[in-house]
XYZ file of C-alpha atoms in Angstrom:
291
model
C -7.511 -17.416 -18.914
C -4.701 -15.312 -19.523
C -3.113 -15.214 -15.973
C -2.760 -17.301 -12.840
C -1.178 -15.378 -9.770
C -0.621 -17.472 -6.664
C 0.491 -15.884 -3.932
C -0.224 -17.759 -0.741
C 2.229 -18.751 1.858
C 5.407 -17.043 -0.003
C 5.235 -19.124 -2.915
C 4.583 -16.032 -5.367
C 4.094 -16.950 -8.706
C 2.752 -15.916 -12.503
C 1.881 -18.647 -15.133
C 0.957 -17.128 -18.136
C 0.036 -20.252 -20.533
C -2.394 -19.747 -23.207
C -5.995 -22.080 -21.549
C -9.185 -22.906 -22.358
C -10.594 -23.721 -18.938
C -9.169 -23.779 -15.214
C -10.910 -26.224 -12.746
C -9.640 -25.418 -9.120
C -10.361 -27.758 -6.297
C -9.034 -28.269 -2.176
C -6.006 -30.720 -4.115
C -4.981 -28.034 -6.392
C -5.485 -26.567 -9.730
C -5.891 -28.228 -12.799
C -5.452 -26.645 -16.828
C -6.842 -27.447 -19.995
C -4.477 -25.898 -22.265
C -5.147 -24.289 -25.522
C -3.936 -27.519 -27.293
C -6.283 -29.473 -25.105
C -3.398 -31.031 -23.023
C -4.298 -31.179 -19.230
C -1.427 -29.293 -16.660
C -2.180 -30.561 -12.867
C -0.861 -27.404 -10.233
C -0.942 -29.539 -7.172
C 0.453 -26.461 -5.117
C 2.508 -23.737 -5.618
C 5.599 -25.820 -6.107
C 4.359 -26.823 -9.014
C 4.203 -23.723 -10.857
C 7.943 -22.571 -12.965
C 9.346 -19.309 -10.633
C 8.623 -16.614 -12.940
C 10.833 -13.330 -13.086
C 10.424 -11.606 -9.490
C 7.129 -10.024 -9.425
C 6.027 -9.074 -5.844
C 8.103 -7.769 -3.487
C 7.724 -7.043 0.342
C 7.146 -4.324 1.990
C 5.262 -5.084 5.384
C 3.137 -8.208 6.875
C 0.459 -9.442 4.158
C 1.451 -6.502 2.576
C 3.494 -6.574 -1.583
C 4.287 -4.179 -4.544
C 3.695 -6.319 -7.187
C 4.782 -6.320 -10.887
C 1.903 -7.882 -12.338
C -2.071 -7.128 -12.100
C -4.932 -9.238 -13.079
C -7.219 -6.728 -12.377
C -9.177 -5.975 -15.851
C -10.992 -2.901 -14.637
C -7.250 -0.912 -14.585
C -7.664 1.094 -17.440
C -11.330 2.358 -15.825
C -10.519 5.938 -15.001
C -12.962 8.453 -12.832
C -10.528 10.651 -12.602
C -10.239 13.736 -15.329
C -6.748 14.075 -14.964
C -5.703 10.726 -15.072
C -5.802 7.929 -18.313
C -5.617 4.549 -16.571
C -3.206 2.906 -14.113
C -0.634 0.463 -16.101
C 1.932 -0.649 -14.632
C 5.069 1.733 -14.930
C 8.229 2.242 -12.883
C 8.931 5.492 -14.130
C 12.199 5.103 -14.748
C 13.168 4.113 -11.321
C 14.269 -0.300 -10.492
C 11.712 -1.843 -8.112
C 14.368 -1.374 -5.204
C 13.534 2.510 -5.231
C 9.928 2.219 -5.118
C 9.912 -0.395 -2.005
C 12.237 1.447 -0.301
C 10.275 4.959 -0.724
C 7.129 2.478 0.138
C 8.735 1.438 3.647
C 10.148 4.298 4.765
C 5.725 5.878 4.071
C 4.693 2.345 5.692
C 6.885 3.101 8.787
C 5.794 6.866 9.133
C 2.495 5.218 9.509
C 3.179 2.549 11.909
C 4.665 5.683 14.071
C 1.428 8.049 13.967
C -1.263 4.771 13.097
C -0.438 1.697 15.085
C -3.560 0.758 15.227
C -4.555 1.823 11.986
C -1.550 -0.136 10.920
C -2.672 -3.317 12.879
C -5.510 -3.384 10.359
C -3.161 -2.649 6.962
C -2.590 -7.066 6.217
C -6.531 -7.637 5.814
C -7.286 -4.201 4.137
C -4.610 -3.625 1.727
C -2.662 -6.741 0.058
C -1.042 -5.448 -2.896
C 0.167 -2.235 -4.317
C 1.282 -1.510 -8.146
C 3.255 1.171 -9.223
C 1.954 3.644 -11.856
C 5.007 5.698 -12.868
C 6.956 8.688 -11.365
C 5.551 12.190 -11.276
C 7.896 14.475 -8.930
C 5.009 17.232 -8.841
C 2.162 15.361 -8.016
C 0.973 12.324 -6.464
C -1.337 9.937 -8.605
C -3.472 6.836 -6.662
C -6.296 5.046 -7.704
C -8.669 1.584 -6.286
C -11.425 -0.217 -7.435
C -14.587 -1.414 -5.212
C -14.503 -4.785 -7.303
C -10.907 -5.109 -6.425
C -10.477 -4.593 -2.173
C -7.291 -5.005 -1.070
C -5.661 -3.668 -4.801
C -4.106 -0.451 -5.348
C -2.112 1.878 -7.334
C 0.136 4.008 -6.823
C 2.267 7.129 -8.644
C 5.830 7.134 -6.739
C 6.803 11.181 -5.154
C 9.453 12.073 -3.277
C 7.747 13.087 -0.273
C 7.660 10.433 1.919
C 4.294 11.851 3.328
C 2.782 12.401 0.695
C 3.105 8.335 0.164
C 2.098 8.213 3.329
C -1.038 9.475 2.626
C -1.964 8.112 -0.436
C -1.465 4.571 1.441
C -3.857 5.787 3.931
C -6.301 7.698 1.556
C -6.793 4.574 -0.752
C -7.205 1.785 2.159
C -9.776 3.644 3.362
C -11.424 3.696 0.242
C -10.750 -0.091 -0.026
C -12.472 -0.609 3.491
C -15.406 1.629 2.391
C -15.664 -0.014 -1.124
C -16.405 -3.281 0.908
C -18.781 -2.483 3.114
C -20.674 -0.909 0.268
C -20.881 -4.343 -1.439
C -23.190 -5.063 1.934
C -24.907 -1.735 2.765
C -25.642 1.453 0.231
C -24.848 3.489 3.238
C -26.116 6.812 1.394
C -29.352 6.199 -0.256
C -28.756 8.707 -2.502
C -25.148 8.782 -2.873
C -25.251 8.360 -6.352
C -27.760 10.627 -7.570
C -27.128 13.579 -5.448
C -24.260 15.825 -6.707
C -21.873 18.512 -5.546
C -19.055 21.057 -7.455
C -16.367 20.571 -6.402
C -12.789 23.513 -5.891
C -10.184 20.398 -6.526
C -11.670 18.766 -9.348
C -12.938 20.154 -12.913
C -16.180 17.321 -12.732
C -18.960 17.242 -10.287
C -19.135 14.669 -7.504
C -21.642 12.328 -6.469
C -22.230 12.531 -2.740
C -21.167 9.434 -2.086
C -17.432 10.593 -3.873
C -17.622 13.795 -1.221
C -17.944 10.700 1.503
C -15.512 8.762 -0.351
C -12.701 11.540 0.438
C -13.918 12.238 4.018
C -13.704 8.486 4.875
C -9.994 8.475 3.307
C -9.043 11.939 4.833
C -10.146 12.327 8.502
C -7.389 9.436 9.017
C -5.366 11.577 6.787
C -5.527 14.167 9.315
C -5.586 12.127 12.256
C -1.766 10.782 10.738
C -0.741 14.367 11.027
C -2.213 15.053 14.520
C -0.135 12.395 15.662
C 2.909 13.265 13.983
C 3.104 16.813 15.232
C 2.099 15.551 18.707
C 4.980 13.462 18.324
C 7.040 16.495 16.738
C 8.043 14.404 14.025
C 10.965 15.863 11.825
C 8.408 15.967 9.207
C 6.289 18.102 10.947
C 7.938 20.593 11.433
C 7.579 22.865 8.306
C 5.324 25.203 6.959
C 4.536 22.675 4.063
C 3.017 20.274 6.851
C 1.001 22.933 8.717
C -0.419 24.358 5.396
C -1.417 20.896 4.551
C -2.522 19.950 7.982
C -4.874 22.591 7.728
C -5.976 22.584 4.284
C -7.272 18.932 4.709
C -9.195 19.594 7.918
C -10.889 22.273 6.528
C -11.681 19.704 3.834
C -13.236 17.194 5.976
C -15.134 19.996 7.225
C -17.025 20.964 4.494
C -17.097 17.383 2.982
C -18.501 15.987 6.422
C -21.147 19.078 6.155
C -22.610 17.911 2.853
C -22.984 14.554 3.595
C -24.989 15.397 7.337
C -26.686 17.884 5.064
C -27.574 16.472 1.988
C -27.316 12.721 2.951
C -29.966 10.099 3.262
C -27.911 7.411 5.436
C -28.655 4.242 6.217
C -28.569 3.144 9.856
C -25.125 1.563 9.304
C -24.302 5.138 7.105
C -25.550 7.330 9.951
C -23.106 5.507 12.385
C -20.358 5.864 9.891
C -21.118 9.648 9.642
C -21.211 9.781 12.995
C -17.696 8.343 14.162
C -16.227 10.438 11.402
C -17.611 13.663 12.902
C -16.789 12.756 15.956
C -12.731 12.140 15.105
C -12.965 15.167 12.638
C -13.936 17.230 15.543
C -11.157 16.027 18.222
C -8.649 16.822 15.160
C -9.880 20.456 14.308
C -9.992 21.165 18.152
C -6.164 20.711 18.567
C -5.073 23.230 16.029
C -5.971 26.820 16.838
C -7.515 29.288 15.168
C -8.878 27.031 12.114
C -11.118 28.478 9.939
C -13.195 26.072 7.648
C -13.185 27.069 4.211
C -16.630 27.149 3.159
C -15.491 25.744 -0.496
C -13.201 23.451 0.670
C -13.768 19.677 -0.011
C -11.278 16.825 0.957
C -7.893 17.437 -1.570
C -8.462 14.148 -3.209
């Protein structure tokens, strides 16, 4: 194995020690080393403190330095080549302080959304520093894992917490229900990316953004600072106009199962209490979800 990560009960810790089997049991963990030597890890106390590696940022909740996750390199995305773990250029203090200060604009407009965050999202690891644009990513065999690009928008983080829990929270329940029938053979252009998307991608973004825009309706209710520009408004309205046509295809075009069809249903339902608080919105017909 090449990594152990225990991070239960604040004892975070990384052993990296070359193995050739790991046996774990209710007393502990015990190692077979690669020269055949047994190592007994009767708690976390027993493993050397490594080099810091996770650091807080809210309840349940770490950025974390180190990823076991073999799948990272995996990349859907055209315009992305893998998520390593990068810094950009900036210490860990930056990026947990940039984190916090996206956490707490959630905690604002989300409470209850926010109640949820220590079961649905457990660690998140940086993937490097790109002032134009914002770069996530998550994996259905890894819930409660993701990655994220660090921006300068505090937003923007914001909403890339947001947008990739809710694909962590989807990603699960599809390991227990297909919830489109035909989300993966069904397909759909799409305006913001150069590939096609399976139907099940188009719910995918509607899932992550109709609490996307539900985090702005709040924060303009509340006449946050932040919403106060033409930046927000623009946005506000380009990803309900999104959700619009994303929610469309997927009453349209999808074959839902019984718990899909509820799904659908308490999305349109929130989509349509958002769009009925701004004015004048007119729904793109080419318009899908901008992520």
């Amino acid at each position: 194995i090449p990594r152990l990560i225990d991070e239960d009960g604040g004892g975070e810790h990384v052993l990296d020690e070359p193995a050739q089997a790991l046996l774990v049991d209710p007393g502990g963990a015990e190692l077979q080393l690669a020269d055949g030597a047994l190592l007994r890890l009767a708690g976390a106390g027993a493993l050397p403190p490594p080099a810091q590696a996770f650091f807080d940022l809210a309840p349940g909740l770490r950025l974390s330095l180190v990823d076991s996750n073999p799948l990272r390199d995996v990349e859907d995305h055209p315009d992305k080549d893998g998520n390593s773990i990068d810094l950009g250029g900036r210490d860990a203090a930056e990026w947990v302080a940039a984190l916090k200060q996206a956490l707490e604009l959630i905690a604002v407009a989300l409470p209850t959304w926010m109640a949820e965050l220590p079961v649905a999202l457990r660690r998140i690891v940086p993937v490097g520093f790109q002032p134009e644009r914002h770069l996530s990513a998550s994996y259905r065999e890894a819930p409660g894992l993701c990655y994220l690009s660090l921006h300068p928008d505090p937003l923007t983080m914001a909403e890339a917490i947001v947008h990739e829990t809710q694909h962590g929270k989807l990603g699960v329940l599809l390991h227990l229900d297909p919830v489109l029938h035909n989300g993966r053979t069904t397909w759909t252009a799409s305006p913001v990316r150069p590939d096609l998307r399976p139907l099940m991608g188009v719910l995918l973004a509607v899932h992550a953004f109709v609490p996307v825009a539900a985090l702005h309706a709040e924060l303009a209710r509340l006449d946050h600072p932040l919403s106060r520009s033409a930046t927000f408004q623009a946005r506000r309205r380009q990803v309900l106009a999104g959700n619009a046509r994303g929610l469309g295809l997927v009453e349209t075009q999808g074959q839902a199962s019984a718990v899909g069809a509820r799904l659908v249903t308490q999305l349109r339902r929130l989509h349509d209490a958002l769009a009925a608080q701004v004015p004048d919105l007119v729904a793109d017909g080419q318009a899908l979800p901008p992520g």
